[in-house]
Amino acid sequence: GEDVEQSLFLSVREGDSSVINCTYTDSSSTYLYWYKQEPGAGLQLLTYIFSNMDMKQDQRLTVLLNKKDKHLSLRIADTQTGDSAIYFCADRDTGRRALTFGSGTRLQVQP
Amino acid sequence: SQTIHQWPATLVQPVGSPLSLECTVEGTSNPNLYWYRQAAGRGLQLLFYSVGIGQISSEVPQNLSASRPQDRQFILSSKKLLLSDSGFYLCAWSAGQTGELFFGEGSRLTVL
């Protein structure tokens, strides 16, 4: 079955850039997503990218997609303490109506 | 605008007791609806999804069940809870071609 993998933890200093990485196995993925989860809350959609795109930028967020290597990354510029959360990547293939999520990367921002 | 509500937010139940978690969506019609479970420190596991009233797809065998009695209502149930049912349950909806999910605030279940 399909699999989505992420590193578990990332620590950065306030003001630095954060890069969260994700790999996936399903070559038929059509859309890939990034979600943010704050403690005790549901998941908030940050952004998504269509599989025929290489990059998408939205304010401080930049998503890079390397379809050949099945690698997705989320870059957060000028990271703030409010960015501390768990970040999930997810993918969707045409055969299923649900998303498959990674285990999440906990981002800790040091003041 | 669309909103999604889940309740209860927190639940502590003894082993063997029944469970009912409810989810409703407002501001959209004929959404796809989903139940995911998040175990402590882990990712999200898809439990059920529904593309219409009375249409439920189960992803994993377990002692949970789901029902969709109305277009915008999704219910997660169990007749007898197990310790392993503890976790954070998330309801979500989607509509449209891009398939992104919009999540509720979650229901934290502790089975003792």
PDB file of N, CA, C and O in Angstrom, chain A residues 31 33 35 37 40-43 45 48 88 92 96-99 101-103, chain B residues 34 36 38 42-44 46 51 59 88 90 97-101 103-105:
ATOM      1  N   TYR A  31      -2.581  15.070  -5.892  1.00  0.00           N
ATOM      2  CA  TYR A  31      -2.398  16.261  -5.076  1.00  0.00           C
ATOM      3  C   TYR A  31      -1.625  15.875  -3.817  1.00  0.00           C
ATOM      4  O   TYR A  31      -1.788  14.762  -3.304  1.00  0.00           O
ATOM      5  N   TYR A  33      -0.448  17.605   0.093  1.00  0.00           N
ATOM      6  CA  TYR A  33      -0.955  18.616   1.010  1.00  0.00           C
ATOM      7  C   TYR A  33      -0.026  18.787   2.215  1.00  0.00           C
ATOM      8  O   TYR A  33       0.658  17.840   2.628  1.00  0.00           O
ATOM      9  N   TYR A  35      -0.499  20.099   6.252  1.00  0.00           N
ATOM     10  CA  TYR A  35      -1.404  20.490   7.313  1.00  0.00           C
ATOM     11  C   TYR A  35      -0.592  20.865   8.553  1.00  0.00           C
ATOM     12  O   TYR A  35       0.510  20.366   8.770  1.00  0.00           O
ATOM     13  N   GLN A  37      -0.995  21.155  12.871  1.00  0.00           N
ATOM     14  CA  GLN A  37      -1.809  20.798  14.027  1.00  0.00           C
ATOM     15  C   GLN A  37      -1.215  21.416  15.281  1.00  0.00           C
ATOM     16  O   GLN A  37      -0.089  21.091  15.661  1.00  0.00           O
ATOM     17  N   GLY A  40      -3.851  19.788  20.888  1.00  0.00           N
ATOM     18  CA  GLY A  40      -5.252  19.577  21.236  1.00  0.00           C
ATOM     19  C   GLY A  40      -6.249  20.011  20.197  1.00  0.00           C
ATOM     20  O   GLY A  40      -7.455  20.030  20.474  1.00  0.00           O
ATOM     21  N   ALA A  41      -5.802  20.341  19.000  1.00  0.00           N
ATOM     22  CA  ALA A  41      -6.709  20.870  17.973  1.00  0.00           C
ATOM     23  C   ALA A  41      -6.739  19.954  16.762  1.00  0.00           C
ATOM     24  O   ALA A  41      -5.947  19.015  16.637  1.00  0.00           O
ATOM     25  N   GLY A  42      -7.672  20.244  15.870  1.00  0.00           N
ATOM     26  CA  GLY A  42      -7.728  19.523  14.620  1.00  0.00           C
ATOM     27  C   GLY A  42      -6.644  19.985  13.671  1.00  0.00           C
ATOM     28  O   GLY A  42      -5.798  20.809  14.014  1.00  0.00           O
ATOM     29  N   LEU A  43      -6.650  19.452  12.457  1.00  0.00           N
ATOM     30  CA  LEU A  43      -5.639  19.804  11.464  1.00  0.00           C
ATOM     31  C   LEU A  43      -6.132  20.963  10.614  1.00  0.00           C
ATOM     32  O   LEU A  43      -7.284  20.984  10.167  1.00  0.00           O
ATOM     33  N   LEU A  45      -5.504  23.048   7.135  1.00  0.00           N
ATOM     34  CA  LEU A  45      -4.862  22.986   5.820  1.00  0.00           C
ATOM     35  C   LEU A  45      -4.012  24.239   5.610  1.00  0.00           C
ATOM     36  O   LEU A  45      -4.483  25.357   5.733  1.00  0.00           O
ATOM     37  N   TYR A  48      -1.604  23.200  -0.686  1.00  0.00           N
ATOM     38  CA  TYR A  48      -1.518  21.947  -1.425  1.00  0.00           C
ATOM     39  C   TYR A  48      -0.893  22.246  -2.782  1.00  0.00           C
ATOM     40  O   TYR A  48      -0.814  23.391  -3.225  1.00  0.00           O
ATOM     41  N   PHE A  88       1.938  17.915   9.067  1.00  0.00           N
ATOM     42  CA  PHE A  88       1.673  16.649   8.385  1.00  0.00           C
ATOM     43  C   PHE A  88       1.675  16.866   6.878  1.00  0.00           C
ATOM     44  O   PHE A  88       1.075  17.821   6.383  1.00  0.00           O
ATOM     45  N   ARG A  92      -2.931  12.155  -2.080  1.00  0.00           N
ATOM     46  CA  ARG A  92      -4.202  11.601  -2.539  1.00  0.00           C
ATOM     47  C   ARG A  92      -3.979  11.020  -3.925  1.00  0.00           C
ATOM     48  O   ARG A  92      -3.384  11.669  -4.771  1.00  0.00           O
ATOM     49  N   ARG A  96      -8.557   6.603  -4.649  1.00  0.00           N
ATOM     50  CA  ARG A  96      -9.170   6.703  -3.335  1.00  0.00           C
ATOM     51  C   ARG A  96      -9.684   8.113  -3.119  1.00  0.00           C
ATOM     52  O   ARG A  96      -9.153   9.072  -3.654  1.00  0.00           O
ATOM     53  N   ARG A  97     -10.681   8.209  -2.305  1.00  0.00           N
ATOM     54  CA  ARG A  97     -11.252   9.521  -2.014  1.00  0.00           C
ATOM     55  C   ARG A  97     -10.700  10.095  -0.708  1.00  0.00           C
ATOM     56  O   ARG A  97     -11.082  11.169  -0.301  1.00  0.00           O
ATOM     57  N   ALA A  98      -9.820   9.352  -0.042  1.00  0.00           N
ATOM     58  CA  ALA A  98      -9.275   9.812   1.239  1.00  0.00           C
ATOM     59  C   ALA A  98      -7.805  10.165   1.078  1.00  0.00           C
ATOM     60  O   ALA A  98      -7.175   9.836   0.079  1.00  0.00           O
ATOM     61  N   LEU A  99      -7.270  10.873   2.058  1.00  0.00           N
ATOM     62  CA  LEU A  99      -5.861  11.237   2.068  1.00  0.00           C
ATOM     63  C   LEU A  99      -5.082  10.271   2.957  1.00  0.00           C
ATOM     64  O   LEU A  99      -5.603   9.780   3.954  1.00  0.00           O
ATOM     65  N   PHE A 101      -1.812  10.162   5.354  1.00  0.00           N
ATOM     66  CA  PHE A 101      -0.995  11.119   6.090  1.00  0.00           C
ATOM     67  C   PHE A 101       0.311  10.492   6.566  1.00  0.00           C
ATOM     68  O   PHE A 101       0.363   9.294   6.893  1.00  0.00           O
ATOM     69  N   GLY A 102       1.354  11.309   6.640  1.00  0.00           N
ATOM     70  CA  GLY A 102       2.566  10.928   7.323  1.00  0.00           C
ATOM     71  C   GLY A 102       2.356  10.987   8.824  1.00  0.00           C
ATOM     72  O   GLY A 102       1.283  11.369   9.299  1.00  0.00           O
ATOM     73  N   SER A 103       3.404  10.639   9.573  1.00  0.00           N
ATOM     74  CA  SER A 103       3.309  10.610  11.035  1.00  0.00           C
ATOM     75  C   SER A 103       3.462  11.991  11.669  1.00  0.00           C
ATOM     76  O   SER A 103       3.268  12.120  12.872  1.00  0.00           O
TER      77      SER A 103
ATOM     78  N   TYR B  34     -15.425  11.878   6.625  1.00  0.00           N
ATOM     79  CA  TYR B  34     -14.359  10.978   7.047  1.00  0.00           C
ATOM     80  C   TYR B  34     -14.252  10.939   8.568  1.00  0.00           C
ATOM     81  O   TYR B  34     -14.478  11.945   9.243  1.00  0.00           O
ATOM     82  N   TYR B  36     -11.063   9.870  11.102  1.00  0.00           N
ATOM     83  CA  TYR B  36      -9.685   9.457  11.291  1.00  0.00           C
ATOM     84  C   TYR B  36      -9.446   9.305  12.794  1.00  0.00           C
ATOM     85  O   TYR B  36     -10.088   9.963  13.618  1.00  0.00           O
ATOM     86  N   GLN B  38      -6.169   9.435  15.607  1.00  0.00           N
ATOM     87  CA  GLN B  38      -4.773   9.779  15.836  1.00  0.00           C
ATOM     88  C   GLN B  38      -4.384   9.229  17.209  1.00  0.00           C
ATOM     89  O   GLN B  38      -4.839   9.725  18.239  1.00  0.00           O
ATOM     90  N   ARG B  42       1.394   9.737  17.071  1.00  0.00           N
ATOM     91  CA  ARG B  42       1.415   9.051  15.779  1.00  0.00           C
ATOM     92  C   ARG B  42       0.598   9.814  14.754  1.00  0.00           C
ATOM     93  O   ARG B  42      -0.053  10.803  15.052  1.00  0.00           O
ATOM     94  N   GLY B  43       0.657   9.339  13.535  1.00  0.00           N
ATOM     95  CA  GLY B  43      -0.068   9.978  12.448  1.00  0.00           C
ATOM     96  C   GLY B  43      -1.532   9.621  12.460  1.00  0.00           C
ATOM     97  O   GLY B  43      -2.061   9.070  13.430  1.00  0.00           O
ATOM     98  N   LEU B  44      -2.202   9.937  11.375  1.00  0.00           N
ATOM     99  CA  LEU B  44      -3.641   9.738  11.279  1.00  0.00           C
ATOM    100  C   LEU B  44      -3.960   8.443  10.545  1.00  0.00           C
ATOM    101  O   LEU B  44      -3.413   8.179   9.470  1.00  0.00           O
ATOM    102  N   LEU B  46      -7.003   6.384   8.767  1.00  0.00           N
ATOM    103  CA  LEU B  46      -8.364   6.499   8.247  1.00  0.00           C
ATOM    104  C   LEU B  46      -9.203   5.332   8.754  1.00  0.00           C
ATOM    105  O   LEU B  46      -8.807   4.166   8.630  1.00  0.00           O
ATOM    106  N   VAL B  51     -19.408   8.690   0.934  1.00  0.00           N
ATOM    107  CA  VAL B  51     -19.632   9.583  -0.207  1.00  0.00           C
ATOM    108  C   VAL B  51     -21.089   9.972  -0.336  1.00  0.00           C
ATOM    109  O   VAL B  51     -21.440  10.758  -1.228  1.00  0.00           O
ATOM    110  N   GLU B  59     -12.087   1.163   6.422  1.00  0.00           N
ATOM    111  CA  GLU B  59     -10.708   0.953   6.010  1.00  0.00           C
ATOM    112  C   GLU B  59      -9.996  -0.121   6.814  1.00  0.00           C
ATOM    113  O   GLU B  59      -9.087  -0.768   6.310  1.00  0.00           O
ATOM    114  N   PHE B  88      -7.434  10.233  19.670  1.00  0.00           N
ATOM    115  CA  PHE B  88      -8.007  11.505  19.254  1.00  0.00           C
ATOM    116  C   PHE B  88      -8.716  11.260  17.933  1.00  0.00           C
ATOM    117  O   PHE B  88      -8.097  10.865  16.945  1.00  0.00           O
ATOM    118  N   LEU B  90     -10.899  12.408  14.731  1.00  0.00           N
ATOM    119  CA  LEU B  90     -11.086  13.605  13.914  1.00  0.00           C
ATOM    120  C   LEU B  90     -12.069  13.330  12.793  1.00  0.00           C
ATOM    121  O   LEU B  90     -11.916  12.357  12.048  1.00  0.00           O
ATOM    122  N   GLN B  97     -12.737  19.172  -6.622  1.00  0.00           N
ATOM    123  CA  GLN B  97     -11.762  18.382  -7.355  1.00  0.00           C
ATOM    124  C   GLN B  97     -10.429  18.244  -6.641  1.00  0.00           C
ATOM    125  O   GLN B  97      -9.762  17.222  -6.751  1.00  0.00           O
ATOM    126  N   THR B  98     -10.034  19.279  -5.892  1.00  0.00           N
ATOM    127  CA  THR B  98      -8.702  19.244  -5.303  1.00  0.00           C
ATOM    128  C   THR B  98      -8.612  18.347  -4.073  1.00  0.00           C
ATOM    129  O   THR B  98      -7.518  18.022  -3.633  1.00  0.00           O
ATOM    130  N   GLY B  99      -9.756  17.942  -3.516  1.00  0.00           N
ATOM    131  CA  GLY B  99      -9.766  16.882  -2.522  1.00  0.00           C
ATOM    132  C   GLY B  99      -9.252  17.205  -1.140  1.00  0.00           C
ATOM    133  O   GLY B  99      -9.101  16.310  -0.313  1.00  0.00           O
ATOM    134  N   GLU B 100      -8.944  18.470  -0.849  1.00  0.00           N
ATOM    135  CA  GLU B 100      -8.430  18.764   0.492  1.00  0.00           C
ATOM    136  C   GLU B 100      -9.500  18.505   1.541  1.00  0.00           C
ATOM    137  O   GLU B 100     -10.690  18.666   1.289  1.00  0.00           O
ATOM    138  N   LEU B 101      -9.041  18.070   2.693  1.00  0.00           N
ATOM    139  CA  LEU B 101      -9.933  17.788   3.812  1.00  0.00           C
ATOM    140  C   LEU B 101      -9.955  18.972   4.766  1.00  0.00           C
ATOM    141  O   LEU B 101      -8.932  19.614   4.997  1.00  0.00           O
ATOM    142  N   PHE B 103     -10.966  19.719   8.698  1.00  0.00           N
ATOM    143  CA  PHE B 103     -11.136  18.936   9.908  1.00  0.00           C
ATOM    144  C   PHE B 103     -11.915  19.685  10.984  1.00  0.00           C
ATOM    145  O   PHE B 103     -11.840  20.918  11.103  1.00  0.00           O
ATOM    146  N   GLY B 104     -12.630  18.876  11.807  1.00  0.00           N
ATOM    147  CA  GLY B 104     -13.197  19.399  13.029  1.00  0.00           C
ATOM    148  C   GLY B 104     -12.124  19.523  14.095  1.00  0.00           C
ATOM    149  O   GLY B 104     -10.948  19.217  13.859  1.00  0.00           O
ATOM    150  N   GLU B 105     -12.546  19.942  15.284  1.00  0.00           N
ATOM    151  CA  GLU B 105     -11.596  20.185  16.365  1.00  0.00           C
ATOM    152  C   GLU B 105     -11.192  18.914  17.100  1.00  0.00           C
ATOM    153  O   GLU B 105     -10.301  18.947  17.937  1.00  0.00           O
TER     154      GLU B 105
END
